[in-house]
Amino acid sequence: MNVSMIEAQNVTKHYHSGRGQIIQVLGGITFTMQAGEFVGIMGPSGSGKTTLLNVIATLDAPSTGAIRIAGTDITTLNARQSADFRARRLGFIFQDYNLLDNLTIDDNIALPLALQHAPAAEVKARVARLMTEFGIASLAGRYPVELSGGQKQRAAAARAVIHKPALLLGDEPTGALDSHNAAVLLEILTHLNREGASILMVTHDAVTASSCNRILYMRDGMLSRELRRTGTRQQFYREILALLGEQDMNVGTAAALREAHP
Amino acid sequence: MTLKLALSGIRGRLRNLIVLLAGLVVSIAIFYMFQTMAWNTAFITHNAMINSIQLVYAMGSFLLAAVTLFYVIYAGGFLFSLRQREYGMYMTIGARRSRVRTVMLLEWLVIGGAAIVIGMALGCGLALLVSSLLANMLDTTFSGYRALYGPAVLFTVVFYVALLAVTALWSQLKLGRMRLLQLLRAGDSAERPARAGRGAFWGGLLGLGALLIGYIALTFMEQLREIGLLAATVMTPLGTYLLFMTWLPRLVRRAGRSDRRLAGIRAFTNGQLAFRVRDLSRMLATTALLVALGTGAIAGGIAFLNDAYLKARQSGQYDIVLENPDPQQLELLRAVTFEERHELRVKREDAVAWVARADLEAMLAHTPPVLEDGTVLEEALPGGQQAITWTSHPQWRQLLSGVLPASALGADEIRLADNSYFGAIGTAATTVWFGRSDDFLAYTDIWGELESGRTAYHWSKYDQYQDNLGLAGGTVFMGFFLGVAFLTMMASCLMFKILSGASTDARRYALLRKLGVRGERMRASIRRELGYLFLLPGAAGLLHVLVGMNLFAFILQQPYYRLWLPLLMFAVIYGLYYLVTVWMYNRLALPAPVSGDVPHTRQTGGGTRYPGGSMSRN
Ligand SMILES: Nc1ncnc2c1ncn2[C@@H]1O[C@H](COP(=O)(O)OP(=O)(O)O)[C@@H](O)[C@H]1O
Ligand SMILES: [Mg+2]
């Protein structure tokens, strides 16, 4: 079945600089993501990846354009509705974990469900199951400061999925992890995806990106390339490397040209 | 360039700095008001109802200075917490540490200087206003009190300049010791809430014991005397500190855990609260103690005033005694409801004052008269024309001495005359008009007017009342200043201490927003969290006051009389501080309303004001 998870139509975002100039960050982005897909967004720093993710996450409003997520037009939601939408339908994993240091790991993981007033027994059971599944069961009752980066990120992943969101969003979730912990997290994400979760994540790392089914490449606020995985992960990894090399070359050439003909 | 950085920093955070400035201004004004009295020893000793009032003021000055020191340090800490990241930024772009220090110092100087100038002006104005208002209310003048008082001005300015310098030095040291990374990551706490050990249990038990001893000492002060005073002043604070530092954090944590309604934002609020109470425990205990002192001072003053009223109510003296009242006076008397009223005719003949027997019999026919000491006259009226002498008829003598006219003064004897005899005496009769109203205090204006032109030859009930009121007024005035000074300083301390944690919390609330928590629920969580932080020391302080008012039992008839009035004043002052703190906290900690609120608009100005406001910080 082909159900759209995200439908973005000509999404733009601009900021007004202090001097009255307009800075165009997203220059008209159109793409569709099907339910059950695992999509990666790549692109050079400053190309607008985080901005796009924030707009999709209803944390920021687009300047023009339309976005539907799981059938909901998110551009017409007011503050309350978008908060509720985030609480029920979205899950987040951040680069810097973003766990609450004043709550234990279990309480952190339970938070999204607790916020929806789920019955305490059900919350407890789900927290315990997820912690076992993600290999952090032994850490129950500990506070975030007592955990390693990898453990924190696994807890954050558990928190992101405990309320069974329609869409899981990540902004460089492996960015702060060493290769081993990154691999563990990717395994978890892949596993979640196989069980039906739709995942959209920003990454600049080719290894991380190779676990996706599709890569959207951004440049200067536009989608410039798209790459679909057809073969094995190894093959996909090489394709991504090739894409990155090609894009680097382009950037390099553009810069060289600009220098030659100012 | 440095000045420009400092000024731009001030402009950027203008609203928060205004609150800081306002806090400093209020603190200076109050400190000054207190000093106008503390340095005016002539005024204090003249108006005091307590012998050791000088000691009270010396202690008060010391305490207030200590609280003010903490206050200014907390205020400085608040400013520092607002600016840490910015300082870190300046340094990452290559500004030298010394330059950042100068920026910080300049900023503090600008704020401190402005606060001293405005604060002193406000202090003089307030002192003038409060003293004249109170004088008006109490119907007296505070002779010797001066709102603009040289020594007080000097001391306040010197004290604050020194304090601001110390605070500046302190944050300079703090900045010097902090590494760049610490500045940039301001507030990323690396502590985990400590688990209370076995020691905490025993510590709390010890605290409870100390508090009980303190309370017992306060209650039985009259019997225990000096030992009681010592025990109360040492044990009560000791117990409070121990309990707040050991049992309170445990209690809050346990209450949070056992909260069956872990659903919703409560889980978060409880976590916050447990974190906070532990961090602030000493601060909260200090608040409790000073709340008790401040409210106690106001309550003590008011209790003295009430004592003046009570004494007037209970006095057996006739409310009004008039000689040959003129028609104008009689007209005034119509407005009064009398429970009893009498006329007594008296004639003076040589060494004898003759009193009409019929008038005295009429008096007895009503109800036996009450004597000045409150007892009821039991003596029979002497028969015939017997003299009423001091030795043979002390009660009658006492009764009559309060109502005899001036013409009878100096008579060797008072004799009773029946109507025919009285009529035959050749001298002019004086009629004394006297009575007891249904409520002396309700007609004080009328008494004052009736007695205004009188040449005093005996001490009337109204005179006595005025005298008591004057004395109590001085005490009320002092208690009020002392109490308000403690309360506002303490509440400001608590406010800034709480607020300096707000920028750390900003990241937590930013995360909650991402997780889809509505703004109003975050605001409710903040209201609840801060509500407890204000309520806990407030309640403990009030308990201290309730027990502590026993202290006055040996000078006052009813120390608890009208206690609601000072309690109400406390509640209003404290409540206002709570509201201001919540408002400030919301502004500092909550994410700015997002552009997502209004879709498809250009409302996305330059840069997010709040760290962590967007998805990640790259
Ligand atoms: N609030 C803002 N105001 C002005 N410009 C912004 C704002 N947020 C982001 N930008 C600009 O938008 C561009 C894209 O930023 P971002 O989406 O964070 O890039 P990426 O995540 O791809 O590195 C950057 O050039 C950045 O300077
Ligand atoms: Mg980014």
Short mmCIF file of C-alpha atoms in Angstrom, two decimals, chain A residues 13-16 50 53-54 57-65 75-80 82-84 86-87 92-96 98-104 107 111-112 114-118 120 124 141-143 145-146 159 169-172, chain B residues 187-193 195 253 257 260 262-268 270-273 275 504-505 507-509 511-521 594-607 613-618:
data_model
loop_
_atom_site.label_atom_id
_atom_site.label_comp_id
_atom_site.label_asym_id
_atom_site.label_seq_id
_atom_site.Cartn_x
_atom_site.Cartn_y
_atom_site.Cartn_z
CA LYS A 13 11.12 29.82 4.30
CA HIS A 14 12.75 33.19 4.56
CA TYR A 15 14.03 35.33 7.39
CA HIS A 16 14.25 39.07 7.62
CA THR A 50 17.57 21.71 10.02
CA LEU A 53 13.11 19.44 9.57
CA ASN A 54 11.85 22.15 11.95
CA ALA A 57 8.14 19.14 12.88
CA THR A 58 5.71 22.09 13.23
CA LEU A 59 8.37 23.84 15.32
CA ASP A 60 8.66 26.53 12.70
CA ALA A 61 6.14 27.75 10.16
CA PRO A 62 6.95 27.85 6.44
CA SER A 63 6.68 31.21 4.73
CA THR A 64 4.66 29.76 1.84
CA GLY A 65 3.72 26.32 0.63
CA THR A 75 0.25 24.77 8.07
CA THR A 76 -3.22 25.61 9.35
CA LEU A 77 -2.69 24.43 12.93
CA ASN A 78 -2.63 26.98 15.73
CA ALA A 79 -0.11 26.79 18.58
CA ARG A 80 -2.24 24.47 20.68
CA SER A 82 0.46 21.92 16.65
CA ALA A 83 1.59 21.12 20.20
CA ASP A 84 -0.98 18.33 20.39
CA ARG A 86 3.64 16.90 17.97
CA ALA A 87 2.71 15.12 21.17
CA PHE A 92 12.20 13.28 17.95
CA ILE A 93 15.81 12.26 18.35
CA PHE A 94 18.31 15.08 18.70
CA GLN A 95 22.02 15.23 18.20
CA ASP A 96 22.60 16.32 21.80
CA ASN A 98 18.10 16.43 25.06
CA LEU A 99 17.18 14.29 28.03
CA LEU A 100 15.85 16.09 31.08
CA ASP A 101 18.59 16.03 33.71
CA ASN A 102 16.11 16.32 36.56
CA LEU A 103 14.26 13.10 35.71
CA THR A 104 15.50 9.51 35.79
CA ASP A 107 10.81 8.98 33.71
CA LEU A 111 7.33 11.42 29.48
CA PRO A 112 5.52 11.47 26.10
CA ALA A 114 2.63 10.44 30.69
CA LEU A 115 1.89 13.73 28.99
CA GLN A 116 -1.03 12.03 27.27
CA HIS A 117 -2.37 10.81 30.61
CA ALA A 118 -1.88 7.16 29.73
CA ALA A 120 0.43 4.34 34.84
CA LYS A 124 5.47 1.25 33.13
CA GLY A 141 16.44 4.59 38.06
CA ARG A 142 19.61 6.34 36.95
CA TYR A 143 19.89 9.98 35.99
CA VAL A 145 24.45 12.45 33.96
CA GLU A 146 25.33 8.92 35.00
CA ARG A 159 11.48 8.19 24.38
CA LEU A 169 12.34 12.72 13.06
CA GLY A 170 16.05 12.97 13.76
CA ASP A 171 18.54 15.80 13.35
CA GLU A 172 21.96 14.18 13.10
CA GLY B 187 23.68 25.72 33.22
CA ASP B 188 24.33 22.27 31.80
CA SER B 189 24.19 20.76 35.21
CA ALA B 190 26.34 17.75 35.81
CA GLU B 191 24.89 16.86 39.15
CA ARG B 192 22.50 14.12 39.90
CA PRO B 193 20.02 14.56 42.70
CA ARG B 195 19.99 10.21 47.37
CA ARG B 253 10.66 13.53 46.40
CA ARG B 257 6.91 9.60 43.51
CA ARG B 260 -0.55 8.40 41.62
CA LEU B 262 1.99 10.72 37.42
CA ALA B 263 0.20 11.54 34.22
CA GLY B 264 0.56 14.80 32.41
CA ILE B 265 3.06 17.45 33.15
CA ARG B 266 3.04 16.59 36.85
CA ALA B 267 5.81 14.06 36.40
CA PHE B 268 7.98 16.86 35.08
CA ASN B 270 7.62 16.92 40.52
CA GLY B 271 11.06 16.23 39.15
CA GLN B 272 11.77 19.93 38.90
CA LEU B 273 10.54 20.52 42.41
CA PHE B 275 15.66 19.15 42.17
CA THR B 504 19.04 26.86 32.82
CA ASP B 505 15.44 25.76 32.71
CA ARG B 507 16.43 24.35 27.70
CA ARG B 508 14.12 22.03 29.55
CA TYR B 509 11.07 23.97 28.48
CA LEU B 511 12.51 20.40 24.92
CA LEU B 512 9.02 20.11 26.36
CA ARG B 513 7.76 22.32 23.58
CA LYS B 514 9.29 19.99 21.03
CA LEU B 515 7.64 17.05 22.72
CA GLY B 516 4.33 18.79 22.18
CA VAL B 517 3.53 20.27 25.56
CA ARG B 518 1.18 23.21 25.24
CA GLY B 519 2.31 26.61 26.45
CA GLU B 520 -0.44 26.88 29.04
CA ARG B 521 0.53 23.56 30.59
CA VAL B 594 6.79 30.33 17.70
CA SER B 595 6.28 31.62 14.25
CA GLY B 596 4.30 28.41 13.82
CA ASP B 597 1.50 30.01 15.78
CA VAL B 598 0.51 32.12 12.84
CA PRO B 599 1.10 30.21 9.68
CA HIS B 600 2.08 31.94 6.45
CA THR B 601 3.27 35.23 7.83
CA ARG B 602 6.55 37.05 7.75
CA GLN B 603 6.75 37.09 11.51
CA THR B 604 10.21 35.59 11.86
CA GLY B 605 12.55 38.34 12.94
CA GLY B 606 16.30 38.12 13.24
CA GLY B 607 17.43 35.23 15.33
CA GLY B 613 14.87 27.34 20.58
CA SER B 614 15.46 25.49 17.36
CA MET B 615 16.03 21.88 16.68
CA SER B 616 19.76 21.80 17.24
CA ARG B 617 22.48 24.26 17.84
CA ASN B 618 24.58 24.18 14.73
#
